Coordinates of C-alpha atoms in Angstrom, one line a residue:
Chain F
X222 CA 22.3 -55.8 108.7
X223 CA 21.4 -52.1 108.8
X224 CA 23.3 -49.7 106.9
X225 CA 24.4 -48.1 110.1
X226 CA 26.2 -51.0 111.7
X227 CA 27.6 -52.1 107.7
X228 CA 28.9 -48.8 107.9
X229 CA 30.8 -49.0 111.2
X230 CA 32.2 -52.3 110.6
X231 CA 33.9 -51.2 107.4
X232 CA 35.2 -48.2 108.9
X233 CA 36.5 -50.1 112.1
X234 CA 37.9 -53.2 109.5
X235 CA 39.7 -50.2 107.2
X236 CA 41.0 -48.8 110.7
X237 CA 42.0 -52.3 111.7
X238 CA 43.6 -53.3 108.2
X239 CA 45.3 -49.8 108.3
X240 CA 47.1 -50.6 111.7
X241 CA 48.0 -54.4 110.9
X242 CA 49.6 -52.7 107.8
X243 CA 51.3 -50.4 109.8
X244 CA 52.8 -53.0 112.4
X245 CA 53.7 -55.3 109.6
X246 CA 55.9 -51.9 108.4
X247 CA 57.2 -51.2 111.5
X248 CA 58.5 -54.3 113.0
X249 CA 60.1 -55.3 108.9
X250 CA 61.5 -52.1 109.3
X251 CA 63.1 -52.8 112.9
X252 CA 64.6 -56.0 111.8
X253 CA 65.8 -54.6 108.8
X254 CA 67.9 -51.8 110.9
X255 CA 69.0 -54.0 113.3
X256 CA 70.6 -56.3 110.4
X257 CA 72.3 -53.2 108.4
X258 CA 73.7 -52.1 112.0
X259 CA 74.8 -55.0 113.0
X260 CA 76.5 -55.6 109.7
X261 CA 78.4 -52.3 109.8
X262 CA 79.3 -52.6 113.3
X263 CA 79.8 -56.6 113.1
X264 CA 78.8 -56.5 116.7
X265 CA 76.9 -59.7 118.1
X266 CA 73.9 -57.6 119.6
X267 CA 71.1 -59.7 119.1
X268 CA 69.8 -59.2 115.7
X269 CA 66.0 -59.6 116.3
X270 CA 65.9 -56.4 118.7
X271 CA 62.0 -55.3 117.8
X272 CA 61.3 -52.3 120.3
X273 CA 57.9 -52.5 121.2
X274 CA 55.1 -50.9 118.8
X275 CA 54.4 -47.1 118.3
X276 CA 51.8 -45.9 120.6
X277 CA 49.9 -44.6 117.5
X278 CA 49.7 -48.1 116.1
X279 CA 48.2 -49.6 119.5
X280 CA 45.9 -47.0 119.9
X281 CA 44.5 -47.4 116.2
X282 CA 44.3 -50.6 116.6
X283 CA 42.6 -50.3 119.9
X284 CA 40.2 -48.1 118.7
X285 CA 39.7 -50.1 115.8
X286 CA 38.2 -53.3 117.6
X287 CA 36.2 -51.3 119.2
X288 CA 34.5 -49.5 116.3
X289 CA 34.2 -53.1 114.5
X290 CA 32.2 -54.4 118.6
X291 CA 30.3 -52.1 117.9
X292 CA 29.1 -52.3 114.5
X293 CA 28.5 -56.0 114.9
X294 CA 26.5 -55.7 118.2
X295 CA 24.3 -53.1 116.2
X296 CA 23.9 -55.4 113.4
X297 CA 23.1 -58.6 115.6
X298 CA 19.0 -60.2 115.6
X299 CA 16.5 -58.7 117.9
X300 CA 16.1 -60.8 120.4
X301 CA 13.1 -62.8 121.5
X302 CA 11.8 -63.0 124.9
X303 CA 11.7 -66.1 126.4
X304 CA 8.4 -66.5 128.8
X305 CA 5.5 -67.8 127.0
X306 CA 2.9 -65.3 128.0
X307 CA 5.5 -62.0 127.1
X308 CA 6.4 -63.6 123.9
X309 CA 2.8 -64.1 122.8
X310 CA 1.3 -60.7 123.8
X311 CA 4.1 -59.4 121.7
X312 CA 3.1 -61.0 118.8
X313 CA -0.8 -59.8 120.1
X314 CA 0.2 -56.4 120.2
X315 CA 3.0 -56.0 117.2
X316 CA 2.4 -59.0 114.9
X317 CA 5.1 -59.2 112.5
X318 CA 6.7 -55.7 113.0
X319 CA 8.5 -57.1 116.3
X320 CA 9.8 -60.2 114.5
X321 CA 11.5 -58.5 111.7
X322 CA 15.2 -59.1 111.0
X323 CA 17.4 -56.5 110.3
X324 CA 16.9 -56.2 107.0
X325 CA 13.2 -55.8 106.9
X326 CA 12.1 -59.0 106.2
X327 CA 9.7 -61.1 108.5
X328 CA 12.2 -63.8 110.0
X329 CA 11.8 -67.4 108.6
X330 CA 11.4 -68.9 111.7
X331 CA 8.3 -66.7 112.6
X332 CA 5.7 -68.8 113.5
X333 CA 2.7 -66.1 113.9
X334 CA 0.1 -66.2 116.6
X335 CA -0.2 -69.2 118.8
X336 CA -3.6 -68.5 119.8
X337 CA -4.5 -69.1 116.2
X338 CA -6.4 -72.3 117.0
X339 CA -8.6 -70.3 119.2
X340 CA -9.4 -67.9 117.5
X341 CA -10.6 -69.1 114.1
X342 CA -13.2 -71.8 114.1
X343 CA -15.0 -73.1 110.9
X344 CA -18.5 -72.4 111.0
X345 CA -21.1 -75.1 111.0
X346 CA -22.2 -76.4 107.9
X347 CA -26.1 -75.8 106.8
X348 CA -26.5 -79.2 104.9
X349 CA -30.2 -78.7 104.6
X350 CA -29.7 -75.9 102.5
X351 CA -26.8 -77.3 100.1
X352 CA -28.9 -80.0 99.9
X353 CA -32.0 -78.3 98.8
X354 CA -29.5 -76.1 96.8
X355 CA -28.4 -79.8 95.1
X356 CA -31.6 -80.6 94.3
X357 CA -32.6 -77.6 92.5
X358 CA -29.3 -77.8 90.7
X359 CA -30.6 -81.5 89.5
X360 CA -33.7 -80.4 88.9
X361 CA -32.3 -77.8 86.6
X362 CA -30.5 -80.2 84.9
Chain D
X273 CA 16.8 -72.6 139.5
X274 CA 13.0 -72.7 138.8
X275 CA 11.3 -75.7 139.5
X276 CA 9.1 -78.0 137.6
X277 CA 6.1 -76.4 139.0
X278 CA 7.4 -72.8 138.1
X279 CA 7.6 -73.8 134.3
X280 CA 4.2 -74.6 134.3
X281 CA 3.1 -72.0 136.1
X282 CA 5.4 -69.7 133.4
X283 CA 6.1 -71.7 130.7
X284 CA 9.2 -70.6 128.4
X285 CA 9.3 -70.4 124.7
X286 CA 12.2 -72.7 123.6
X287 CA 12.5 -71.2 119.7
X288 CA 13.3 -68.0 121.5
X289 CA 15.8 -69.4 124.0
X290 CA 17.8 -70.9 121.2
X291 CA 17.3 -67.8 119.0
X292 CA 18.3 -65.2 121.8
X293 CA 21.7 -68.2 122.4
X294 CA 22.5 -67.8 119.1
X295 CA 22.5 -64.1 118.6
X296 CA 24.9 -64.3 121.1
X297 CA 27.2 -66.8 120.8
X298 CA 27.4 -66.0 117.1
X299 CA 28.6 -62.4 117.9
X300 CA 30.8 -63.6 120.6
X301 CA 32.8 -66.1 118.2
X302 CA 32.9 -63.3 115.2
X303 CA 34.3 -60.4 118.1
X304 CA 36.5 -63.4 119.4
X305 CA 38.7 -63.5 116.0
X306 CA 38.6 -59.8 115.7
X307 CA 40.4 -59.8 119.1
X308 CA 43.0 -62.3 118.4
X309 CA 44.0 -60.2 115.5
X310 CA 44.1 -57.0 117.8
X311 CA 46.0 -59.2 120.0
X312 CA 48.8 -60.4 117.2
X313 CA 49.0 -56.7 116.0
X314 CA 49.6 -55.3 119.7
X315 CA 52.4 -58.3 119.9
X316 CA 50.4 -59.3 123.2
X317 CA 52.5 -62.6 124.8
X318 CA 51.1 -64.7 127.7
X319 CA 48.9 -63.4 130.3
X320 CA 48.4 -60.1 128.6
X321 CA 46.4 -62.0 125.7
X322 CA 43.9 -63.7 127.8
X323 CA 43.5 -60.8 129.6
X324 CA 42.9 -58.6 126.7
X325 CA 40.3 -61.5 125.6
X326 CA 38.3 -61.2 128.9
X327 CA 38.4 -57.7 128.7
X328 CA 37.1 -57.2 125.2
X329 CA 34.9 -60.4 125.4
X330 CA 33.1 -58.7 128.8
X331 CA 33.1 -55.7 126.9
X332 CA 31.1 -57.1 124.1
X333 CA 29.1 -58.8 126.3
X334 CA 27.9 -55.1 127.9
X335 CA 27.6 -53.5 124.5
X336 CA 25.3 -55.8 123.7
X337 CA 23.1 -55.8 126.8
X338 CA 22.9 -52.4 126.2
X339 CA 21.5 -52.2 123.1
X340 CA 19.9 -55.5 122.6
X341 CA 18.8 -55.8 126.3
X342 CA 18.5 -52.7 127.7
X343 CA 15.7 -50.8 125.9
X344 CA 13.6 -53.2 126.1
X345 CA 14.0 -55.2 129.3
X346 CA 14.3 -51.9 131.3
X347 CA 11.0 -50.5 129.8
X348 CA 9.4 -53.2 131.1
X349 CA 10.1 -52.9 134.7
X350 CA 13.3 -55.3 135.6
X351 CA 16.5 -53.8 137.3
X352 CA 19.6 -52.8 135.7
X353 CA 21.6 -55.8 134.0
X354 CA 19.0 -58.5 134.8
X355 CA 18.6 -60.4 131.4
X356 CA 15.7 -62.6 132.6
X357 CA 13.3 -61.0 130.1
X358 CA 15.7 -63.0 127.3
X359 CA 18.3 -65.3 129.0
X360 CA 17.0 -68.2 131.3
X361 CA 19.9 -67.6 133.8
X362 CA 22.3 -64.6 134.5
X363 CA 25.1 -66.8 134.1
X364 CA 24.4 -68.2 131.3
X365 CA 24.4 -64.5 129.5
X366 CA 27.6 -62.8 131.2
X367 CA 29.9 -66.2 131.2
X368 CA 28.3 -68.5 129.0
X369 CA 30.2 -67.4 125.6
X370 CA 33.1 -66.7 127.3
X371 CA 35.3 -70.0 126.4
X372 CA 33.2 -70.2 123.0
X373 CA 35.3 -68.1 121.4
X374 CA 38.7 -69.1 123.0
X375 CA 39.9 -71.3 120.0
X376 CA 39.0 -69.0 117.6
X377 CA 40.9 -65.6 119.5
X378 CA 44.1 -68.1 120.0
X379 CA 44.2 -69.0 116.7
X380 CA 44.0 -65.7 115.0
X381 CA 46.2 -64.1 117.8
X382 CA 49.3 -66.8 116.8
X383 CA 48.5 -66.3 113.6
X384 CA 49.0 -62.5 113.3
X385 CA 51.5 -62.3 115.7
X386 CA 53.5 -64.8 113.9
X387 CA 52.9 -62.7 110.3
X388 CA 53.8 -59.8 111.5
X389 CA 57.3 -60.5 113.4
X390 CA 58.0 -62.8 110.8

């Protein structure tokens, strides 16, 4: 992951950790009302009343998910494409710099150029000459 | 659906298929349990939850066309929101994740629904 998306997703989870915190407050706060009031009123109103959550919360936490989206959809892989003959005349034209992973390396999974068969072919051997090369060798000897 | 003669004609990569299904299906199940904690936080019940999920999941599902999809695909002559350049079928990119992710968003949903109005 780049910096940038690391980044985001800790801001969006502090956000997010922030407004779970905040819920957690509220609604032990609302149940703990409802039991003091119902103790000094000894009414039977129904003791879990939790009024629904401030609009501040659900917004943060709104906002929150979204940041976090968004940091992990920037830190996801590049993706590859799929046909044979755009894939390869990627790898023609950018080598490894398209099949980097977000951190800079060269993925593992990188195989390099298919056409790499093709296009390197040993040369043919001159055995006349290592042999005449041999012989002059044992003759040296 | 392209047929056999098609794939010969324009044969597909399979490393890249699985690599491009990946990407997205691992984002897709990670966003999927950040949502279910949104969900438990907001207090969401019934309906409202699994239509937050397939709002957010869709959502996702945008962002990362465009930025993982877009620049790319566009730049090289295909129309808005066609994925063929990395996805074999259309479907398979907007819906395909979709119930991935389920099991995951209801579990984390109960569960921080239940720990906060506990």
């Amino acid at each position: 992951m780049t910096w940038i998306s690391k980044s985001t997703s800790a801001l969006g989870l502090l956000l997010f950790t922030h407004a779970c915190y905040s819920a957690h407050e509220h609604s032990a706060l609302q149940a703990h009302r409802a039991a003091s009031l119902s103790s000094l009123t000894t009414s039977h109103g129904g003791v879990g009343v939790i009024s629904s959550l401030p609009l501040d919360i659900a917004i943060e936490t709104i906002v929150a998910t979204f940041v976090i989206t968004f940091g992990l959809v920037l830190g996801t892989a590049k993706l590859r494409p799929i046909q044979w003959r755009v894939w390869a005349g990627q790898i023609e034209r950018e080598g490894e710099e398209g099949f980097k992973n977000s951190s800079g390396e060269v993925d593992r999974d990188y195989v390099g150029n298919p056409f790499k068969l093709l296009e390197s072919r040993p040369g043919f051997v001159d055995i006349r000459r290592q042999r005449q090369e041999f012989a002059e060798w044992v003759k040296g000897q | 659906m392209p047929t056999e003669r098609e794939f010969q004609v324009a044969p597909i990569v399979p490393e890249s298929v699985m690599h491009n299904t990946k990407a997205l299906s691992n984002l897709q199940s990670l966003t999927a349990s950040i949502f279910g904690v949104a969900a438990g936080i907001l207090g969401l019940e019934s309906y409202n939850g699994f239509l937050f999920y397939f709002v957010f999941t869709l959502l996702t599902t945008v962002l990362f066309y465009a930025f993982r999809v877009a620049p790319t695909s566009l730049k090289s002559g295909l129309g808005m929101f066609d994925t063929s350049r990395y996805y074999r079928t259309q479907y398979e990119f907007w819906t395909g994740g979709i119930f991935g992710g389920l099991a995951g968003y209801i579990l984390t949903w109960t569960l921080f629904y239940g720990l906060i109005r506990a």
